[in-house]
Short mmCIF file of C-alpha atoms in Angstrom, two decimals:
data_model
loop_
_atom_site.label_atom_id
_atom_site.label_comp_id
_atom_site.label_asym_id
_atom_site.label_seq_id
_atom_site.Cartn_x
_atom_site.Cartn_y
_atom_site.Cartn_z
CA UNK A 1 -25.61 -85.71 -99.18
CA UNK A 2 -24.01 -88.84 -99.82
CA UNK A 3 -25.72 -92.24 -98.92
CA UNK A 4 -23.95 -95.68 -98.18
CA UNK A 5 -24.54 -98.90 -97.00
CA UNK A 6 -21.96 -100.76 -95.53
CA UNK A 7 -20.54 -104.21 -94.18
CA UNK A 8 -18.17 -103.66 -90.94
CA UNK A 9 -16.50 -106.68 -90.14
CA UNK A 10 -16.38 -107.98 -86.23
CA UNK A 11 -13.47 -110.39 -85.20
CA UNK A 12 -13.06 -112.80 -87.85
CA UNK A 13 -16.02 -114.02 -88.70
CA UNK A 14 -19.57 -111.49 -87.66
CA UNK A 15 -19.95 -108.72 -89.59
CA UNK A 16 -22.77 -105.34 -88.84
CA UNK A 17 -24.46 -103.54 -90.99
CA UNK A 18 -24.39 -99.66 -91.29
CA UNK A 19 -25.37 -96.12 -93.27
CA UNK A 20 -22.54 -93.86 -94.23
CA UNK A 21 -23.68 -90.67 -94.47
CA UNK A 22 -21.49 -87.70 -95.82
CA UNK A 23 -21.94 -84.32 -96.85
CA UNK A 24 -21.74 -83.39 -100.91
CA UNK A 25 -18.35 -81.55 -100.32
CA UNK A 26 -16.68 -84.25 -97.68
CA UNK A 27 -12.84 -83.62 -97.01
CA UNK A 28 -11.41 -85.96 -94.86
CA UNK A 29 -9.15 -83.44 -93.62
CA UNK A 30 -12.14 -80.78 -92.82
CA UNK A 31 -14.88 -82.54 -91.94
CA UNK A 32 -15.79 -84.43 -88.47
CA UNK A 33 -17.03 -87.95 -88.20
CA UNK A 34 -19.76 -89.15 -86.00
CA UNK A 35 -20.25 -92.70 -85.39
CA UNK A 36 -24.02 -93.40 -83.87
CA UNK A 37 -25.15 -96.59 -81.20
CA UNK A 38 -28.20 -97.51 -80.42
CA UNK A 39 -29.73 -98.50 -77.33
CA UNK A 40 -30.29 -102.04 -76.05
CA UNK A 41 -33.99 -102.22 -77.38
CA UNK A 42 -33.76 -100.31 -80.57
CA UNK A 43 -31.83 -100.54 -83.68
CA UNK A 44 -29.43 -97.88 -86.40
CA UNK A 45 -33.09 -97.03 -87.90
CA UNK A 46 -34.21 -95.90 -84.43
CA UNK A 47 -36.55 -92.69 -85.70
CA UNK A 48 -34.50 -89.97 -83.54
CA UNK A 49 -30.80 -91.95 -84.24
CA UNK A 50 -31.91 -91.31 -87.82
CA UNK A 51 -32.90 -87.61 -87.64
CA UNK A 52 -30.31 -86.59 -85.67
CA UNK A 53 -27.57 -88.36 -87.88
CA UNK A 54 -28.99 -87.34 -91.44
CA UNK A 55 -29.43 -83.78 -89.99
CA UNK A 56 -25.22 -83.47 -89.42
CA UNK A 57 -24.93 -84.70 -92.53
CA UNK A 58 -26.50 -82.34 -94.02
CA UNK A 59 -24.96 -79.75 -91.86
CA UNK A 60 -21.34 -80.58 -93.19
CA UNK A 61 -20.62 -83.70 -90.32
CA UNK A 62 -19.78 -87.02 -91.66
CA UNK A 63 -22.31 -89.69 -89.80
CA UNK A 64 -22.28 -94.09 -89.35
CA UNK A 65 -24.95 -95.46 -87.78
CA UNK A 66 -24.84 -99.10 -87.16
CA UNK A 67 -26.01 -102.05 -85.48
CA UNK A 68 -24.86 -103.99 -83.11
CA UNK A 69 -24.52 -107.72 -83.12
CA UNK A 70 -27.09 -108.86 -81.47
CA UNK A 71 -29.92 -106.54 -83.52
CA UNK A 72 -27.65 -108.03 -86.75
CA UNK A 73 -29.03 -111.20 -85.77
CA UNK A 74 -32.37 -110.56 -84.83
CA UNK A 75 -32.07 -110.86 -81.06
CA UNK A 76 -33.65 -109.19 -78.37
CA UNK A 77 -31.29 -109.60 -75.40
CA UNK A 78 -28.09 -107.52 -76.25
CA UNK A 79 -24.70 -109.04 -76.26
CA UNK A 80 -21.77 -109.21 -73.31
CA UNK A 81 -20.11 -106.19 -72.43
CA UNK A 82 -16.54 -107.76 -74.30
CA UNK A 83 -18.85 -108.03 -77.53
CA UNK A 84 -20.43 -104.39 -77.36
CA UNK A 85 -16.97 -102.97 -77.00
CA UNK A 86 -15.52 -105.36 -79.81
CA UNK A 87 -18.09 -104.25 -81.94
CA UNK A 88 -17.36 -100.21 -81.51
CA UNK A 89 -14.12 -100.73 -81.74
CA UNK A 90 -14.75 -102.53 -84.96
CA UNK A 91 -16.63 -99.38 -86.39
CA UNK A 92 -14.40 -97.29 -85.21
CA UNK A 93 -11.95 -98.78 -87.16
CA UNK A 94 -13.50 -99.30 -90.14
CA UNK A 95 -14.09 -95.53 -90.21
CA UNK A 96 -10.46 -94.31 -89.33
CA UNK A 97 -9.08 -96.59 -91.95
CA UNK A 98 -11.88 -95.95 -94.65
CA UNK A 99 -9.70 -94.87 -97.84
CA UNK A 100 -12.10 -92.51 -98.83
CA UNK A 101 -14.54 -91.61 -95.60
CA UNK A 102 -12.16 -91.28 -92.74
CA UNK A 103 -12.33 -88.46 -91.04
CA UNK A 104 -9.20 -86.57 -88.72
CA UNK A 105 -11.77 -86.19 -86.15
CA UNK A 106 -14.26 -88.26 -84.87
CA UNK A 107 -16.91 -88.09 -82.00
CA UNK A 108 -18.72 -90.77 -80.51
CA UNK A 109 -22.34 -90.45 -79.91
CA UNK A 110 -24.37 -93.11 -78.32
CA UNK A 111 -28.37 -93.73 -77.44
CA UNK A 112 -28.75 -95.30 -74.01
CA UNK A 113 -26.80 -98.11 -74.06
CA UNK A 114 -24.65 -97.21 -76.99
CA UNK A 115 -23.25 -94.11 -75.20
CA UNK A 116 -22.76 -95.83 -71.97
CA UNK A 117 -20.51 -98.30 -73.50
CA UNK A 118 -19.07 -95.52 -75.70
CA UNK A 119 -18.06 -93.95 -72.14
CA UNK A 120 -16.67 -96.44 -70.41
CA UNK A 121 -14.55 -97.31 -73.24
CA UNK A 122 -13.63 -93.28 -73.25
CA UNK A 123 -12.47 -94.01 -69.68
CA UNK A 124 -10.60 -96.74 -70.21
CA UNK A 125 -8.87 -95.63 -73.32
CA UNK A 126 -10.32 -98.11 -75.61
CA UNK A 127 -12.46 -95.67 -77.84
CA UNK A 128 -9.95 -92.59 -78.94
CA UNK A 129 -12.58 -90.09 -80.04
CA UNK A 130 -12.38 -86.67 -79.20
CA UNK A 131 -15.95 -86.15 -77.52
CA UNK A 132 -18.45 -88.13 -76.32
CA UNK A 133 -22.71 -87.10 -76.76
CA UNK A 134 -25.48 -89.20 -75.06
CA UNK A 135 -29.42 -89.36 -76.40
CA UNK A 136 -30.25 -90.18 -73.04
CA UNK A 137 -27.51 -91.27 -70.43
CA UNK A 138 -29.54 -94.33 -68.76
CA UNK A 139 -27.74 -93.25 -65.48
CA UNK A 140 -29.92 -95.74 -63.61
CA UNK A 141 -32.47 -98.95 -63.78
CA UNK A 142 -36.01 -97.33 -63.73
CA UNK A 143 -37.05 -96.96 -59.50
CA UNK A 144 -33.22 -98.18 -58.57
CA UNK A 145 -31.69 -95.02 -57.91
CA UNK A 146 -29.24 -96.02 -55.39
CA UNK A 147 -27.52 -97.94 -58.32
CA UNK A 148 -25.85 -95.75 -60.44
CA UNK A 149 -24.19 -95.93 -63.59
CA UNK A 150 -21.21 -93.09 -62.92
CA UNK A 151 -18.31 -94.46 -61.41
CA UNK A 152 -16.55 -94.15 -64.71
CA UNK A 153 -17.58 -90.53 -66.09
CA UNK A 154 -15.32 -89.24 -63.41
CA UNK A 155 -12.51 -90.59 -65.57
CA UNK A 156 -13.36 -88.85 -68.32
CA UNK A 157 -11.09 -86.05 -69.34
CA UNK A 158 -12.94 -85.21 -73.04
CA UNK A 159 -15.50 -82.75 -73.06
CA UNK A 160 -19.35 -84.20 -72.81
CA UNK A 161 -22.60 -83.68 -74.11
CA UNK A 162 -25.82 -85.00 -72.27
CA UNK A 163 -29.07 -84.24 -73.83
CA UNK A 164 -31.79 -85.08 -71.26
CA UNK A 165 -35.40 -86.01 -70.81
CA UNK A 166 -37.76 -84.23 -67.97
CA UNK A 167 -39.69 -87.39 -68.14
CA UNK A 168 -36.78 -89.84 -68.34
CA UNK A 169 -36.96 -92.85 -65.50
CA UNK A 170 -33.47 -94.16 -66.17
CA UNK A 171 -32.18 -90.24 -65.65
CA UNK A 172 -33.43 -88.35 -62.50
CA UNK A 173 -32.70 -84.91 -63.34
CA UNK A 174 -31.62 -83.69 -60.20
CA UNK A 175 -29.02 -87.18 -59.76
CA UNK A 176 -27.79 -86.10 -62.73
CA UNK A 177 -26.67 -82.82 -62.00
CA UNK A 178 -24.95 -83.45 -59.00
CA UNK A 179 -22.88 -86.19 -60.87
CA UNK A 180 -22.23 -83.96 -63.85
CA UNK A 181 -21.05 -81.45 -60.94
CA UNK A 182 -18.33 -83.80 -60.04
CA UNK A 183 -16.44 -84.95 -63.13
CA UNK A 184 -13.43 -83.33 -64.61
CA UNK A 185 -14.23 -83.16 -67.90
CA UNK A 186 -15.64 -80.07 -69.83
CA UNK A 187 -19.94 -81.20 -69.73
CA UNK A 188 -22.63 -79.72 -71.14
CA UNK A 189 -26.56 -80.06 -70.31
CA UNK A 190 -29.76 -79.56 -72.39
CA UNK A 191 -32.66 -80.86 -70.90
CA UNK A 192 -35.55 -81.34 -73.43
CA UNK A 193 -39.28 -80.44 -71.96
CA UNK A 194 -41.84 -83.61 -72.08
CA UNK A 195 -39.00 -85.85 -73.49
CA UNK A 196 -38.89 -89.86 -71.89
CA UNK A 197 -35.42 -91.77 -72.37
CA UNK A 198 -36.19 -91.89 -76.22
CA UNK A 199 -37.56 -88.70 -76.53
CA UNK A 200 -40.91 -89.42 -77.31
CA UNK A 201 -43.02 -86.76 -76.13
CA UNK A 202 -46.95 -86.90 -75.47
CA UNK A 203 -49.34 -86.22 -78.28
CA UNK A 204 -50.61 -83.42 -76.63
CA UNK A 205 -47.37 -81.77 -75.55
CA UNK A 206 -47.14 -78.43 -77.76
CA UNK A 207 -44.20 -79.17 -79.27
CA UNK A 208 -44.29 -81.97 -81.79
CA UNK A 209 -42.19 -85.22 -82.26
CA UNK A 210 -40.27 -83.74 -84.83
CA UNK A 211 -39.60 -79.91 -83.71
CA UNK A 212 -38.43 -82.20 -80.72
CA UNK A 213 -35.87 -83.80 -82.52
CA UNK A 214 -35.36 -80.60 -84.34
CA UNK A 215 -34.63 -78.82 -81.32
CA UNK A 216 -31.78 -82.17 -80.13
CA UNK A 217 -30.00 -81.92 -83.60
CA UNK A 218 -29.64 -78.03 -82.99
CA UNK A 219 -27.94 -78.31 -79.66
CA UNK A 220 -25.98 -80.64 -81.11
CA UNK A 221 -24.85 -79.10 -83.53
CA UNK A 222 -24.17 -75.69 -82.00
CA UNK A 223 -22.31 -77.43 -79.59
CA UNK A 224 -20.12 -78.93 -82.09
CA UNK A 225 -19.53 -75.19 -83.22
CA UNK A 226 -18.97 -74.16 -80.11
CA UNK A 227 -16.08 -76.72 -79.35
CA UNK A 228 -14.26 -76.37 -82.53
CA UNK A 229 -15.68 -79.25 -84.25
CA UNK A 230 -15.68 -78.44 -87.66
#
């Protein structure tokens, strides 16, 4: 596997940094690219954003994980809606024009916050990617349930991946199924057992942190299989 890190330049003047990482026999033509977000109070070196991208690497996917400008600078509070989507437009770019990494195909998978925006640029045709994953869909504010987050996914006409924690407070289970029952778009589900919105699961659940993770990069990347993503 091939390592990189990278400067992707934002507007004229911001830059964000980010890890390339690509398989050992990487063809542009062959090989799909994944570019990675991160949610509002984590970073690109988020432990499970980091597993799950190093893990398609090494399964033949081309990954980028970056940050976004707000975690560039050290800040907490994450930037306006027009700067999140400038940004992931900006690595989107930088990876469909890369002479030697870009990829034909590329899929946009986001963590909270990063696949939220990642989706409602998907429905408003600002993010041409051919698939869309979420680490945790934060389809509501924890205990504000009559406040949802979906207006948008009914847009959607790419096929979906939602990977799903029974302990999640910012994605009832059942909520979620009845909206994922309504869009148009080809979805998939995979709830993971024990799981909160980052996928932490207790010490004493009997399946560790890591065959956790193990179990999220799987589904991901049979699905990938499954839908022709090569």
């Amino acid at each position: 596997m091939m390592i990189r890190n990278v400067t992707i330049p934002v507007g004229d003047a911001e830059s964000v940094s980010g890890i390339l990482s690509a398989p050992e026999d990487f063809d542009s033509q062959k090989t799909t690219g994944v570019i990675f977000a991160h949610g509002a109070a984590n970073d690109m070196n988020n432990p499970l954003i980091q597993f799950v991208s190093r893990g398609l690497a090494h399964a033949g996917y081309l990954t980028l994980r970056f940050n976004f400008l707000y975690k560039e600078k050290g800040k907490k509070s994450p930037d306006s809606q027009p700067k999140l989507v400038q940004t992931w437009q900006s690595v989107y770019r930088f990876l469909s024009t890369h002479p030697e990494f870009s990829t034909k195909t590329t899929v946009a998978c986001g963590k909270s916050m990063g696949g939220r925006v990642a989706s409602q640029m998907a429905a408003e045709g600002l993010l041409p990617v051919s698939k869309l994953v979420f680490l945790g869909y934060p389809l509501h504010a924890p205990g504000k349930k009559d406040q949802l987050r979906d207006a948008h996914l009914y847009t959607i006409s790419i096929p979906m991946l939602f990977l799903a924690g029974t302990r999640d407070t910012l994605c009832d289970l059942s909520i979620l199924r009845t909206v994922l029952d309504r869009l148009k778009a080809p979805w998939d589900l995979e709830v993971i057992d024990g799981a909160d919105h980052s996928f932490r699961v207790p010490k004493s659940h009997p399946v560790s942190q890591e065959d956790t993770y193990e179990q999220m990069l799987k589904v991901v990347v049979s699905w990938f299989k499954r839908e022709g993503q090569i």
